[in-house]
Short mmCIF file of C-alpha atoms in Angstrom, two decimals:
data_model
loop_
_atom_site.label_atom_id
_atom_site.label_comp_id
_atom_site.label_asym_id
_atom_site.label_seq_id
_atom_site.Cartn_x
_atom_site.Cartn_y
_atom_site.Cartn_z
CA MET A 1 8.45 -11.58 -24.16
CA SER A 2 10.42 -7.81 -23.67
CA THR A 3 13.93 -7.54 -24.62
CA ARG A 4 14.82 -5.36 -21.92
CA SER A 5 17.07 -6.29 -19.11
CA ILE A 6 15.90 -6.76 -15.87
CA VAL A 7 16.55 -4.29 -13.24
CA SER A 8 17.74 -5.49 -9.49
CA ILE A 9 17.43 -3.44 -6.42
CA ARG A 10 21.51 -3.94 -6.52
CA GLU A 11 21.64 -1.62 -9.47
CA MET A 12 19.31 1.06 -7.87
CA ILE A 13 21.58 0.82 -4.87
CA ALA A 14 24.48 1.34 -7.37
CA ALA A 15 23.15 4.63 -8.15
CA HIS A 16 21.57 6.37 -5.02
CA PRO A 17 23.88 9.21 -4.53
CA SER A 18 23.76 8.18 -1.24
CA ALA A 19 25.67 4.99 0.52
CA PRO A 20 23.90 2.25 1.60
CA PRO A 21 23.24 2.09 5.63
CA VAL A 22 24.55 -1.17 5.66
CA ASP A 23 26.77 -3.20 3.19
CA ALA A 24 24.66 -3.26 -0.51
CA ASP A 25 24.04 -6.58 -1.28
CA VAL A 26 22.63 -7.35 2.03
CA LEU A 27 20.30 -4.41 1.95
CA ALA A 28 19.42 -5.22 -2.41
CA ARG A 29 18.64 -8.95 -0.78
CA CYS A 30 16.02 -7.95 2.00
CA ILE A 31 14.36 -4.99 -0.54
CA GLU A 32 13.21 -7.91 -2.91
CA GLU A 33 12.54 -10.45 0.13
CA CYS A 34 10.17 -7.73 1.08
CA PHE A 35 8.67 -7.32 -1.82
CA ARG A 36 8.28 -11.12 -2.90
CA CYS A 37 6.97 -11.81 0.25
CA GLU A 38 4.03 -9.66 0.19
CA ALA A 39 3.36 -11.35 -3.25
CA THR A 40 3.72 -14.50 -1.57
CA CYS A 41 1.17 -13.94 1.40
CA THR A 42 -0.66 -12.11 -1.48
CA SER A 43 -1.05 -15.20 -3.43
CA CYS A 44 -1.39 -17.76 0.46
CA ALA A 45 -4.37 -15.67 1.29
CA ASP A 46 -5.95 -15.77 -1.84
CA ALA A 47 -5.30 -19.66 -2.79
CA SER A 48 -6.53 -20.10 0.40
CA LEU A 49 -10.04 -18.47 0.32
CA GLY A 50 -10.32 -21.10 -2.94
CA ASP A 51 -9.52 -24.28 -0.95
CA ASP A 52 -12.12 -26.20 0.37
CA ASP A 53 -11.12 -26.46 3.84
CA ILE A 54 -11.19 -22.48 4.10
CA ALA A 55 -12.67 -22.67 7.78
CA ASP A 56 -9.46 -24.70 8.63
CA LEU A 57 -7.37 -21.50 6.77
CA VAL A 58 -9.00 -18.28 8.35
CA ARG A 59 -5.70 -18.23 10.78
CA CYS A 60 -3.55 -18.78 7.73
CA ILE A 61 -5.52 -15.78 5.90
CA ARG A 62 -5.29 -13.30 7.79
CA ASP A 63 -1.67 -13.31 8.91
CA CYS A 64 -0.66 -13.17 5.13
CA LEU A 65 -2.59 -10.11 3.88
CA ASP A 66 -0.98 -8.68 7.86
CA CYS A 67 2.42 -9.86 6.47
CA ALA A 68 2.30 -8.88 3.10
CA ASP A 69 1.27 -5.42 4.43
CA VAL A 70 4.00 -5.19 6.88
CA CYS A 71 6.09 -6.21 4.12
CA ALA A 72 5.60 -3.85 1.34
CA SER A 73 5.57 -0.92 4.20
CA THR A 74 9.23 -2.60 4.86
CA GLY A 75 10.05 -2.95 1.36
CA ARG A 76 9.42 0.62 0.50
CA ILE A 77 11.02 2.27 4.12
CA LEU A 78 14.24 0.43 3.33
CA THR A 79 14.13 1.80 -0.23
CA ARG A 80 14.31 5.24 0.48
CA GLN A 81 17.71 6.59 2.56
CA GLY A 82 18.37 8.32 5.59
CA ALA A 83 15.95 7.36 8.09
CA VAL A 84 17.11 7.18 11.46
CA VAL A 85 18.61 3.91 13.03
CA ALA A 86 16.69 3.39 15.82
CA PHE A 87 13.13 3.67 13.18
CA LEU A 88 14.96 1.19 10.75
CA ARG A 89 15.33 -1.33 13.14
CA GLY A 90 11.88 -1.01 14.98
CA THR A 91 10.81 -1.59 11.21
CA LEU A 92 13.16 -4.53 10.27
CA GLU A 93 12.01 -6.15 13.72
CA VAL A 94 7.59 -5.77 13.08
CA CYS A 95 8.82 -6.92 9.61
CA ALA A 96 10.78 -10.31 11.01
CA GLU A 97 8.21 -10.68 13.43
CA ALA A 98 5.36 -10.95 11.17
CA CYS A 99 7.20 -12.83 8.63
CA ARG A 100 7.75 -15.53 11.54
CA VAL A 101 4.12 -15.57 12.69
CA CYS A 102 2.83 -16.19 9.31
CA ALA A 103 5.72 -18.94 8.93
CA GLU A 104 4.58 -20.80 11.52
CA GLU A 105 0.76 -20.46 10.38
CA CYS A 106 1.41 -21.90 7.47
CA GLU A 107 4.12 -24.12 8.16
CA LYS A 108 0.84 -26.17 9.81
CA HIS A 109 -0.92 -26.38 6.40
CA ALA A 110 2.18 -27.01 4.33
CA ALA A 111 1.85 -30.86 4.45
CA HIS A 112 -2.00 -30.43 2.44
CA HIS A 113 -1.25 -27.43 0.79
CA GLU A 114 1.96 -26.14 -1.30
CA HIS A 115 0.78 -22.74 -1.46
CA CYS A 116 1.71 -22.24 2.15
CA ARG A 117 4.83 -24.43 1.85
CA LEU A 118 5.47 -21.67 -0.19
CA SER A 119 4.82 -19.14 1.60
CA ALA A 120 6.33 -20.45 4.63
CA GLU A 121 9.52 -20.98 2.57
CA GLU A 122 9.59 -17.19 1.20
CA CYS A 123 8.12 -15.85 4.84
CA ARG A 124 11.54 -17.04 6.22
CA ARG A 125 13.61 -16.28 3.70
CA CYS A 126 12.38 -12.46 4.34
CA GLU A 127 13.06 -13.84 8.74
CA ASP A 128 16.18 -14.30 8.06
CA VAL A 129 17.49 -11.31 5.46
CA CYS A 130 15.79 -8.86 7.98
CA ASN A 131 17.70 -10.56 10.62
CA GLU A 132 20.89 -9.98 8.85
CA VAL A 133 20.13 -6.41 8.19
CA LEU A 134 19.22 -5.93 11.97
CA ARG A 135 22.76 -7.53 13.03
CA LEU A 136 25.02 -4.93 10.51
CA LEU A 137 22.68 -1.73 12.29
CA ASP A 138 24.72 -3.00 15.38
CA MET B 1 22.79 -15.75 3.49
CA SER B 2 19.50 -17.78 3.35
CA THR B 3 19.93 -21.70 2.20
CA ARG B 4 16.24 -21.81 1.43
CA SER B 5 15.11 -21.42 -1.97
CA ILE B 6 13.45 -18.70 -3.62
CA VAL B 7 10.00 -18.92 -3.94
CA SER B 8 8.49 -17.37 -7.69
CA ILE B 9 5.25 -16.41 -8.16
CA ARG B 10 4.77 -18.76 -10.98
CA GLU B 11 5.21 -21.56 -8.30
CA MET B 12 2.64 -19.88 -6.29
CA ILE B 13 0.24 -19.48 -9.05
CA ALA B 14 0.66 -23.24 -9.89
CA ALA B 15 0.30 -24.09 -6.31
CA HIS B 16 -3.15 -22.14 -6.97
CA PRO B 17 -6.53 -24.24 -6.91
CA SER B 18 -7.98 -22.01 -9.39
CA ALA B 19 -6.78 -21.52 -12.97
CA PRO B 20 -5.02 -18.59 -13.91
CA PRO B 21 -7.10 -16.04 -16.59
CA VAL B 22 -4.48 -15.77 -18.83
CA ASP B 23 -1.07 -17.92 -19.97
CA ALA B 24 0.32 -18.60 -16.13
CA ASP B 25 3.93 -18.05 -17.64
CA VAL B 26 3.01 -14.30 -18.76
CA LEU B 27 0.55 -13.61 -15.85
CA ALA B 28 3.75 -14.43 -13.37
CA ARG B 29 6.27 -12.31 -15.05
CA CYS B 30 3.61 -9.41 -14.89
CA ILE B 31 2.70 -9.61 -11.58
CA GLU B 32 6.91 -9.77 -10.76
CA GLU B 33 7.73 -6.53 -13.02
CA CYS B 34 4.37 -4.76 -11.12
CA PHE B 35 6.43 -5.24 -8.04
CA ARG B 36 9.88 -4.61 -9.47
CA CYS B 37 8.70 -1.54 -11.03
CA GLU B 38 7.17 -0.19 -7.50
CA ALA B 39 10.96 -1.10 -5.91
CA THR B 40 12.28 0.73 -8.79
CA CYS B 41 10.50 3.85 -9.06
CA THR B 42 10.88 4.09 -4.68
CA SER B 43 14.23 3.94 -5.23
CA CYS B 44 14.26 6.65 -8.18
CA ALA B 45 11.90 8.92 -6.15
CA ASP B 46 14.02 8.64 -3.39
CA ALA B 47 17.30 9.15 -5.82
CA SER B 48 15.88 11.94 -6.62
CA LEU B 49 15.43 13.95 -3.87
CA GLY B 50 19.04 13.64 -3.15
CA ASP B 51 20.40 14.86 -6.13
CA ASP B 52 21.92 17.95 -6.86
CA ASP B 53 19.24 19.39 -9.09
CA ILE B 54 15.98 18.12 -7.27
CA ALA B 55 14.33 21.09 -8.58
CA ASP B 56 14.57 19.65 -12.60
CA LEU B 57 13.43 16.16 -10.81
CA VAL B 58 10.21 17.23 -9.26
CA ARG B 59 8.12 15.96 -11.97
CA CYS B 60 9.87 12.61 -12.19
CA ILE B 61 9.26 12.49 -8.66
CA ARG B 62 5.64 12.52 -8.30
CA ASP B 63 5.95 10.00 -11.88
CA CYS B 64 7.67 7.67 -9.75
CA LEU B 65 5.50 7.84 -6.78
CA ASP B 66 2.53 7.59 -9.04
CA CYS B 67 3.91 4.33 -10.24
CA ALA B 68 4.81 2.82 -7.45
CA ASP B 69 1.55 3.19 -6.12
CA VAL B 70 -0.68 1.91 -9.01
CA CYS B 71 2.38 -1.16 -9.64
CA ALA B 72 1.50 -2.10 -6.20
CA SER B 73 -2.38 -2.16 -6.29
CA THR B 74 -2.46 -3.79 -10.02
CA GLY B 75 0.66 -6.57 -9.08
CA ARG B 76 -2.07 -7.53 -5.87
CA ILE B 77 -5.16 -7.43 -8.16
CA LEU B 78 -3.38 -9.63 -10.42
CA THR B 79 -2.22 -12.43 -7.37
CA ARG B 80 -5.52 -12.77 -6.98
CA GLN B 81 -7.94 -14.72 -8.63
CA GLY B 82 -11.22 -14.42 -10.31
CA ALA B 83 -11.70 -10.76 -10.67
CA VAL B 84 -14.02 -9.95 -13.49
CA VAL B 85 -12.12 -9.58 -16.67
CA ALA B 86 -13.64 -5.69 -17.25
CA PHE B 87 -12.12 -4.49 -13.67
CA LEU B 88 -8.21 -6.70 -14.92
CA ARG B 89 -8.52 -4.79 -18.20
CA GLY B 90 -9.13 -1.20 -16.30
CA THR B 91 -6.57 -2.17 -14.13
CA LEU B 92 -3.81 -3.33 -16.28
CA GLU B 93 -4.64 -0.21 -18.67
CA VAL B 94 -3.92 2.29 -16.04
CA CYS B 95 -0.84 0.21 -14.55
CA ALA B 96 0.35 0.25 -18.46
CA GLU B 97 -0.37 3.80 -18.77
CA ALA B 98 1.02 4.79 -15.37
CA CYS B 99 4.80 3.06 -16.54
CA ARG B 100 4.28 5.24 -19.91
CA VAL B 101 3.93 8.38 -18.43
CA CYS B 102 7.15 7.42 -15.79
CA ALA B 103 8.94 6.31 -18.40
CA GLU B 104 8.67 8.99 -20.69
CA GLU B 105 9.72 11.55 -17.78
CA CYS B 106 12.73 9.17 -16.21
CA GLU B 107 14.07 9.20 -20.02
CA LYS B 108 14.29 12.56 -20.04
CA HIS B 109 16.74 12.73 -17.31
CA ALA B 110 18.32 9.46 -18.41
CA ALA B 111 21.58 10.33 -19.53
CA HIS B 112 22.62 12.26 -16.46
CA HIS B 113 21.45 10.02 -13.74
CA GLU B 114 21.77 6.14 -13.59
CA HIS B 115 19.21 5.89 -11.93
CA CYS B 116 16.72 7.16 -14.07
CA ARG B 117 17.98 5.12 -16.87
CA LEU B 118 17.06 2.29 -15.04
CA SER B 119 13.43 2.73 -13.52
CA ALA B 120 12.83 3.91 -17.18
CA GLU B 121 13.98 0.36 -18.33
CA GLU B 122 11.58 -0.95 -15.26
CA CYS B 123 8.88 0.92 -16.38
CA ARG B 124 8.95 0.10 -19.86
CA ARG B 125 9.48 -3.96 -19.20
CA CYS B 126 6.32 -3.13 -17.04
CA GLU B 127 4.45 -1.47 -19.47
CA ASP B 128 5.16 -4.00 -22.18
CA VAL B 129 4.15 -6.99 -19.92
CA CYS B 130 0.91 -5.28 -18.82
CA ASN B 131 -0.10 -4.81 -22.52
CA GLU B 132 1.33 -8.95 -23.50
CA VAL B 133 -1.08 -9.85 -20.52
CA LEU B 134 -4.46 -7.28 -21.66
CA ARG B 135 -3.98 -8.87 -25.72
CA LEU B 136 -4.24 -12.60 -24.06
CA LEU B 137 -7.48 -10.88 -22.48
CA ASP B 138 -9.05 -10.09 -25.78
CA MET C 1 -23.14 15.25 -3.30
CA SER C 2 -24.13 11.96 -2.21
CA THR C 3 -27.09 11.81 -0.01
CA ARG C 4 -25.76 8.40 1.95
CA SER C 5 -24.49 8.50 5.24
CA ILE C 6 -20.73 8.28 6.12
CA VAL C 7 -19.93 5.03 7.12
CA SER C 8 -17.38 5.13 10.41
CA ILE C 9 -14.90 2.63 11.13
CA ARG C 10 -16.71 2.18 14.61
CA GLU C 11 -19.62 0.99 13.26
CA MET C 12 -16.98 -1.37 11.31
CA ILE C 13 -16.24 -2.41 14.51
CA ALA C 14 -19.55 -3.02 16.53
CA ALA C 15 -20.52 -5.09 13.02
CA HIS C 16 -17.65 -7.51 13.08
CA PRO C 17 -18.39 -10.56 14.45
CA SER C 18 -15.41 -10.99 17.06
CA ALA C 19 -14.54 -8.49 19.85
CA PRO C 20 -11.88 -5.66 19.46
CA PRO C 21 -8.70 -6.34 21.66
CA VAL C 22 -9.27 -2.85 23.20
CA ASP C 23 -11.82 -0.60 23.98
CA ALA C 24 -13.77 -0.13 20.29
CA ASP C 25 -13.78 3.56 20.55
CA VAL C 26 -10.75 3.96 21.14
CA LEU C 27 -9.52 1.53 18.31
CA ALA C 28 -11.52 2.91 15.99
CA ARG C 29 -9.70 6.65 16.16
CA CYS C 30 -6.73 5.03 16.18
CA ILE C 31 -7.80 3.78 12.40
CA GLU C 32 -8.97 6.10 11.45
CA GLU C 33 -6.44 8.64 12.69
CA CYS C 34 -3.49 5.96 10.77
CA PHE C 35 -5.54 6.13 7.39
CA ARG C 36 -5.78 10.20 7.76
CA CYS C 37 -2.16 10.70 8.48
CA GLU C 38 -1.29 8.19 5.70
CA ALA C 39 -3.03 11.10 3.91
CA THR C 40 -2.30 14.19 5.50
CA CYS C 41 1.84 12.54 4.81
CA THR C 42 1.35 11.87 1.35
CA SER C 43 -0.46 15.56 0.68
CA CYS C 44 2.45 17.22 2.76
CA ALA C 45 5.15 15.40 1.28
CA ASP C 46 3.40 16.80 -2.39
CA ALA C 47 3.76 20.14 -1.26
CA SER C 48 6.59 20.03 -0.06
CA LEU C 49 7.82 18.63 -4.02
CA GLY C 50 6.11 21.95 -4.60
CA ASP C 51 7.60 24.39 -2.46
CA ASP C 52 10.49 27.16 -3.62
CA ASP C 53 12.39 25.80 -0.42
CA ILE C 54 12.62 21.93 -1.50
CA ALA C 55 16.11 21.56 -0.81
CA ASP C 56 15.24 22.51 2.68
CA LEU C 57 12.22 19.81 2.71
CA VAL C 58 14.36 16.38 1.51
CA ARG C 59 14.41 15.28 4.88
CA CYS C 60 10.50 16.56 5.71
CA ILE C 61 9.98 14.55 2.04
CA ARG C 62 10.91 11.35 2.91
CA ASP C 63 9.67 11.09 6.67
CA CYS C 64 6.37 11.93 5.20
CA LEU C 65 6.92 9.01 2.65
CA ASP C 66 7.72 7.03 5.31
CA CYS C 67 5.35 7.74 8.01
CA ALA C 68 2.58 7.29 5.19
CA ASP C 69 3.84 3.72 4.60
CA VAL C 70 3.72 2.89 8.44
CA CYS C 71 0.41 4.11 9.07
CA ALA C 72 -1.10 2.74 5.99
CA SER C 73 -0.05 -0.54 7.44
CA THR C 74 -0.58 -0.45 10.75
CA GLY C 75 -4.19 1.56 9.65
CA ARG C 76 -4.96 -1.81 7.91
CA ILE C 77 -3.34 -4.33 10.41
CA LEU C 78 -5.21 -2.90 13.02
CA THR C 79 -8.86 -2.90 11.50
CA ARG C 80 -8.41 -6.61 11.07
CA GLN C 81 -8.95 -8.99 14.45
CA GLY C 82 -6.77 -11.47 16.00
CA ALA C 83 -3.31 -10.69 15.74
CA VAL C 84 -0.93 -11.60 18.22
CA VAL C 85 -0.85 -9.28 20.79
CA ALA C 86 3.10 -8.81 20.45
CA PHE C 87 2.78 -8.21 16.75
CA LEU C 88 0.05 -5.72 17.34
CA ARG C 89 2.24 -3.62 19.76
CA GLY C 90 5.65 -3.97 17.62
CA THR C 91 3.21 -2.58 15.23
CA LEU C 92 1.80 0.38 17.03
CA GLU C 93 4.94 1.08 18.26
CA VAL C 94 6.55 1.64 15.34
CA CYS C 95 3.71 3.41 14.07
CA ALA C 96 4.09 6.36 17.00
CA GLU C 97 7.83 6.52 16.59
CA ALA C 98 7.49 6.89 13.02
CA CYS C 99 4.91 9.93 13.40
CA ARG C 100 6.98 10.90 16.80
CA VAL C 101 10.01 11.05 13.55
CA CYS C 102 7.67 13.25 10.62
CA ALA C 103 6.56 15.70 13.63
CA GLU C 104 9.46 16.55 14.56
CA GLU C 105 10.48 17.43 11.71
CA CYS C 106 7.20 18.92 10.27
CA GLU C 107 7.69 21.17 13.09
CA LYS C 108 10.72 22.97 12.38
CA HIS C 109 8.99 23.95 9.01
CA ALA C 110 6.02 24.76 10.72
CA ALA C 111 6.08 28.69 10.63
CA HIS C 112 6.76 28.61 6.87
CA HIS C 113 4.50 26.32 5.85
CA GLU C 114 1.35 25.46 6.72
CA HIS C 115 1.52 22.27 5.36
CA CYS C 116 4.01 21.18 7.65
CA ARG C 117 1.97 23.04 10.95
CA LEU C 118 -0.75 20.35 9.67
CA SER C 119 0.99 17.42 9.07
CA ALA C 120 3.04 17.86 12.15
CA GLU C 121 -0.48 18.32 14.16
CA GLU C 122 -1.96 15.22 12.43
CA CYS C 123 1.17 13.14 12.91
CA ARG C 124 0.97 14.33 16.89
CA ARG C 125 -2.80 13.34 17.26
CA CYS C 126 -1.43 9.81 15.01
CA GLU C 127 0.69 8.83 17.85
CA ASP C 128 -1.10 9.95 21.07
CA VAL C 129 -3.32 7.46 19.73
CA CYS C 130 -1.43 4.94 19.09
CA ASN C 131 -0.02 5.58 22.44
CA GLU C 132 -3.35 5.14 24.01
CA VAL C 133 -4.05 1.76 22.11
CA LEU C 134 -0.60 0.31 23.63
CA ARG C 135 -1.53 1.60 27.29
CA LEU C 136 -5.18 -0.66 26.76
CA LEU C 137 -3.26 -3.40 25.39
CA ASP C 138 -0.51 -4.06 28.59
CA MET D 1 -8.02 11.94 24.18
CA SER D 2 -6.42 14.13 22.14
CA THR D 3 -7.08 17.90 22.25
CA ARG D 4 -5.33 18.48 18.87
CA SER D 5 -7.71 20.18 16.34
CA ILE D 6 -8.66 16.86 13.64
CA VAL D 7 -6.64 17.73 10.03
CA SER D 8 -8.65 17.55 6.96
CA ILE D 9 -7.81 16.83 3.39
CA ARG D 10 -9.59 20.17 2.88
CA GLU D 11 -6.95 21.82 4.50
CA MET D 12 -4.17 20.48 3.22
CA ILE D 13 -5.44 20.81 -0.21
CA ALA D 14 -5.66 24.44 0.20
CA ALA D 15 -2.00 24.70 2.10
CA HIS D 16 -0.84 23.02 -0.86
CA PRO D 17 1.55 25.45 -3.26
CA SER D 18 -0.84 24.66 -6.38
CA ALA D 19 -4.29 24.51 -7.20
CA PRO D 20 -6.06 21.40 -7.48
CA PRO D 21 -7.12 20.63 -10.86
CA VAL D 22 -11.08 20.32 -9.85
CA ASP D 23 -12.65 21.88 -7.45
CA ALA D 24 -11.52 21.65 -3.86
CA ASP D 25 -14.87 20.59 -2.14
CA VAL D 26 -15.20 18.15 -4.49
CA LEU D 27 -11.72 16.82 -4.69
CA ALA D 28 -11.35 16.59 -0.66
CA ARG D 29 -14.40 14.46 -0.17
CA CYS D 30 -13.15 12.19 -2.80
CA ILE D 31 -9.61 11.58 -0.93
CA GLU D 32 -11.29 11.24 1.53
CA GLU D 33 -13.59 8.60 0.58
CA CYS D 34 -11.11 6.99 -0.92
CA PHE D 35 -9.24 6.07 2.06
CA ARG D 36 -12.34 5.74 4.35
CA CYS D 37 -13.07 2.62 1.61
CA GLU D 38 -9.85 1.35 1.81
CA ALA D 39 -11.18 1.15 6.46
CA THR D 40 -14.58 0.17 5.29
CA CYS D 41 -13.84 -2.78 2.76
CA THR D 42 -10.77 -4.11 4.34
CA SER D 43 -13.16 -4.49 8.08
CA CYS D 44 -15.44 -6.43 5.55
CA ALA D 45 -13.44 -8.93 4.05
CA ASP D 46 -12.02 -9.32 7.61
CA ALA D 47 -15.80 -9.41 8.92
CA SER D 48 -16.59 -11.68 6.59
CA LEU D 49 -13.37 -14.42 7.09
CA GLY D 50 -14.64 -14.70 10.61
CA ASP D 51 -18.62 -15.10 9.67
CA ASP D 52 -19.89 -18.66 10.07
CA ASP D 53 -21.27 -18.81 6.13
CA ILE D 54 -17.22 -17.89 5.04
CA ALA D 55 -17.69 -19.99 2.11
CA ASP D 56 -20.55 -18.09 0.93
CA LEU D 57 -18.51 -14.83 1.13
CA VAL D 58 -15.56 -15.31 -1.09
CA ARG D 59 -16.12 -13.45 -3.87
CA CYS D 60 -17.18 -10.73 -1.30
CA ILE D 61 -13.65 -11.23 0.57
CA ARG D 62 -11.55 -10.65 -2.73
CA ASP D 63 -13.82 -7.97 -4.23
CA CYS D 64 -13.07 -6.05 -0.77
CA LEU D 65 -9.43 -6.72 -1.00
CA ASP D 66 -9.85 -5.57 -4.61
CA CYS D 67 -11.33 -2.09 -3.75
CA ALA D 68 -9.42 -1.61 -0.83
CA ASP D 69 -5.84 -1.54 -2.82
CA VAL D 70 -7.45 0.41 -5.95
CA CYS D 71 -9.00 3.08 -3.23
CA ALA D 72 -5.35 3.36 -1.17
CA SER D 73 -3.19 3.87 -4.50
CA THR D 74 -6.18 6.89 -6.11
CA GLY D 75 -6.54 8.28 -2.52
CA ARG D 76 -2.89 8.75 -2.51
CA ILE D 77 -2.28 9.89 -6.46
CA LEU D 78 -5.73 12.38 -6.47
CA THR D 79 -3.37 13.47 -3.35
CA ARG D 80 -0.36 14.64 -5.17
CA GLN D 81 -0.92 17.58 -7.91
CA GLY D 82 -0.03 17.33 -11.35
CA ALA D 83 -0.40 14.16 -12.91
CA VAL D 84 -1.58 14.01 -16.76
CA VAL D 85 -5.75 14.28 -17.23
CA ALA D 86 -5.76 11.07 -18.79
CA PHE D 87 -4.01 8.74 -16.14
CA LEU D 88 -6.71 10.79 -13.41
CA ARG D 89 -9.56 9.97 -15.38
CA GLY D 90 -8.21 6.46 -16.21
CA THR D 91 -7.42 6.24 -12.32
CA LEU D 92 -10.73 7.47 -10.97
CA GLU D 93 -12.45 5.04 -13.86
CA VAL D 94 -10.82 1.87 -12.47
CA CYS D 95 -12.06 2.97 -9.42
CA ALA D 96 -15.73 3.55 -9.71
CA GLU D 97 -15.47 0.41 -11.57
CA ALA D 98 -13.95 -1.43 -7.68
CA CYS D 99 -16.62 0.29 -6.05
CA ARG D 100 -19.15 -0.76 -8.00
CA VAL D 101 -18.36 -4.23 -8.38
CA CYS D 102 -17.72 -4.84 -4.51
CA ALA D 103 -21.04 -2.19 -3.34
CA GLU D 104 -22.56 -5.19 -5.86
CA GLU D 105 -21.28 -7.92 -4.49
CA CYS D 106 -21.66 -6.59 -0.79
CA GLU D 107 -25.33 -5.80 -1.43
CA LYS D 108 -26.10 -9.09 -2.11
CA HIS D 109 -25.01 -10.11 1.46
CA ALA D 110 -26.65 -7.32 3.11
CA ALA D 111 -29.75 -8.05 4.61
CA HIS D 112 -27.89 -11.18 6.39
CA HIS D 113 -24.10 -9.13 7.32
CA GLU D 114 -24.49 -5.79 8.65
CA HIS D 115 -20.66 -5.40 7.95
CA CYS D 116 -21.84 -5.92 4.36
CA ARG D 117 -24.61 -3.41 4.22
CA LEU D 118 -22.32 -0.64 5.47
CA SER D 119 -19.49 -1.41 3.02
CA ALA D 120 -21.35 -1.25 0.32
CA GLU D 121 -23.21 2.23 1.31
CA GLU D 122 -19.34 2.79 1.43
CA CYS D 123 -18.50 1.83 -1.70
CA ARG D 124 -21.64 3.93 -3.13
CA ARG D 125 -20.72 6.99 -1.61
CA CYS D 126 -17.02 6.44 -2.76
CA GLU D 127 -18.13 5.47 -6.22
CA ASP D 128 -20.24 8.51 -6.80
CA VAL D 129 -17.92 10.69 -6.10
CA CYS D 130 -15.42 9.46 -8.21
CA ASN D 131 -17.88 10.15 -10.53
CA GLU D 132 -18.35 13.37 -9.74
CA VAL D 133 -14.85 14.69 -10.07
CA LEU D 134 -14.61 12.65 -13.75
CA ARG D 135 -17.46 15.25 -14.82
CA LEU D 136 -15.50 18.17 -13.15
CA LEU D 137 -12.25 17.10 -15.35
CA ASP D 138 -14.48 17.24 -18.70
#
């Protein structure tokens, strides 16, 4: 295992020449959740493809793939400094909505599929912190 | 701050219906480092765009953007189960190479730019764990 | 050069088991412009990195990188069938806004940089067709 | 429909301050096929999710998602100028391999699914032109 230290987004924000548009701790958490949600949704979609009841999980797979793409794009955009606030707001609103839609679908399968339960939990975390950044942008 | 628990890739692998191609702990670390390296390199590229000596950082910016794209793609592919081993090997080799090239360039600027020092550290972590998965695939 | 025929998005939509949410010709053009705009903005950002007046093009580079990420995500989401209309609308609105912002910035440099002129032209095309799909979704 | 002209990758390469690493026409075709293959594979995966025999198409869906991610990353990397040749070679080899694997799987379903036939055709086109660029890099 590597002996190097883990590098956090929070440290990267501190090392950036520009000040972040909102509180750095909240922004860092939002970026981290976006990338984590991308990974979690990618995994949930793939796990669903391997389940016996795949035919019941088609909506879940599509929502997970959409959510992963939106989270990836949002994570990158939030990482860059200087986007106009109106565009940042729209991006965060769409991301929160993608997470909400995906969480609602995954929650339907959470009792039978642990990967859906976990994915829904992560989508809700990402939705929450996107909304938290949105409130700070007001 | 959200009271929900953080969802880890390690838990997602455990909830997947298929067994992973290599040790689950190592695979989980590799996926996490790929997404973290995507975020770190995206941030380093953007920080470099804001630095006064931007003209000296063009190579760094391009390497960071390439590395971010390769890490994103590799993170997603590793998250899916069942890819043929030869393809996984090629993907991991290219990712390790992208990280190595980017780390070498960022290390040149590490003394003057903390974001380059952090980005190089993260690229080396990602390179290390890609190589660790490669050894397990042998 | 390959003797195989070019495969169009329009053909893929026709071969999909579900009917598209809007007119197939318009949807196909929108998907094509999203991916083309991703490529054009990626190229404009890189060309700007190689220009002598890079310091004047930082805003352009960031807008191009943001626009490329949003277009990529939007192109993929539009390609999938069955997303809820409210989410599709939000996605298209953000994409049209990213294209508009990027076009406005690139237009400032169009007289001196052919890559900015071309990129602005493509962003406006993508913005137009995103708005056209939005009108059809009403 | 927009009256603006279509912007081609070939024009973007001509407007770039650096000379491309290989013949500009071949490079432009390769970048275009990468983005087209990303779109085609994304569409084939989604069409397969809507087919009655989805359980027989799981391998196809996973290969298409992997191929789309590799093509997206390769298209962006080829669009940037100045990557070291060894890294470009590795990237193109992995992309050609992803296309070959995906084409082989899609070809198995081509008789029954037009979207698989089209996707296989596009994967082979992308594989061919990746190999063509590889030969020019020698």
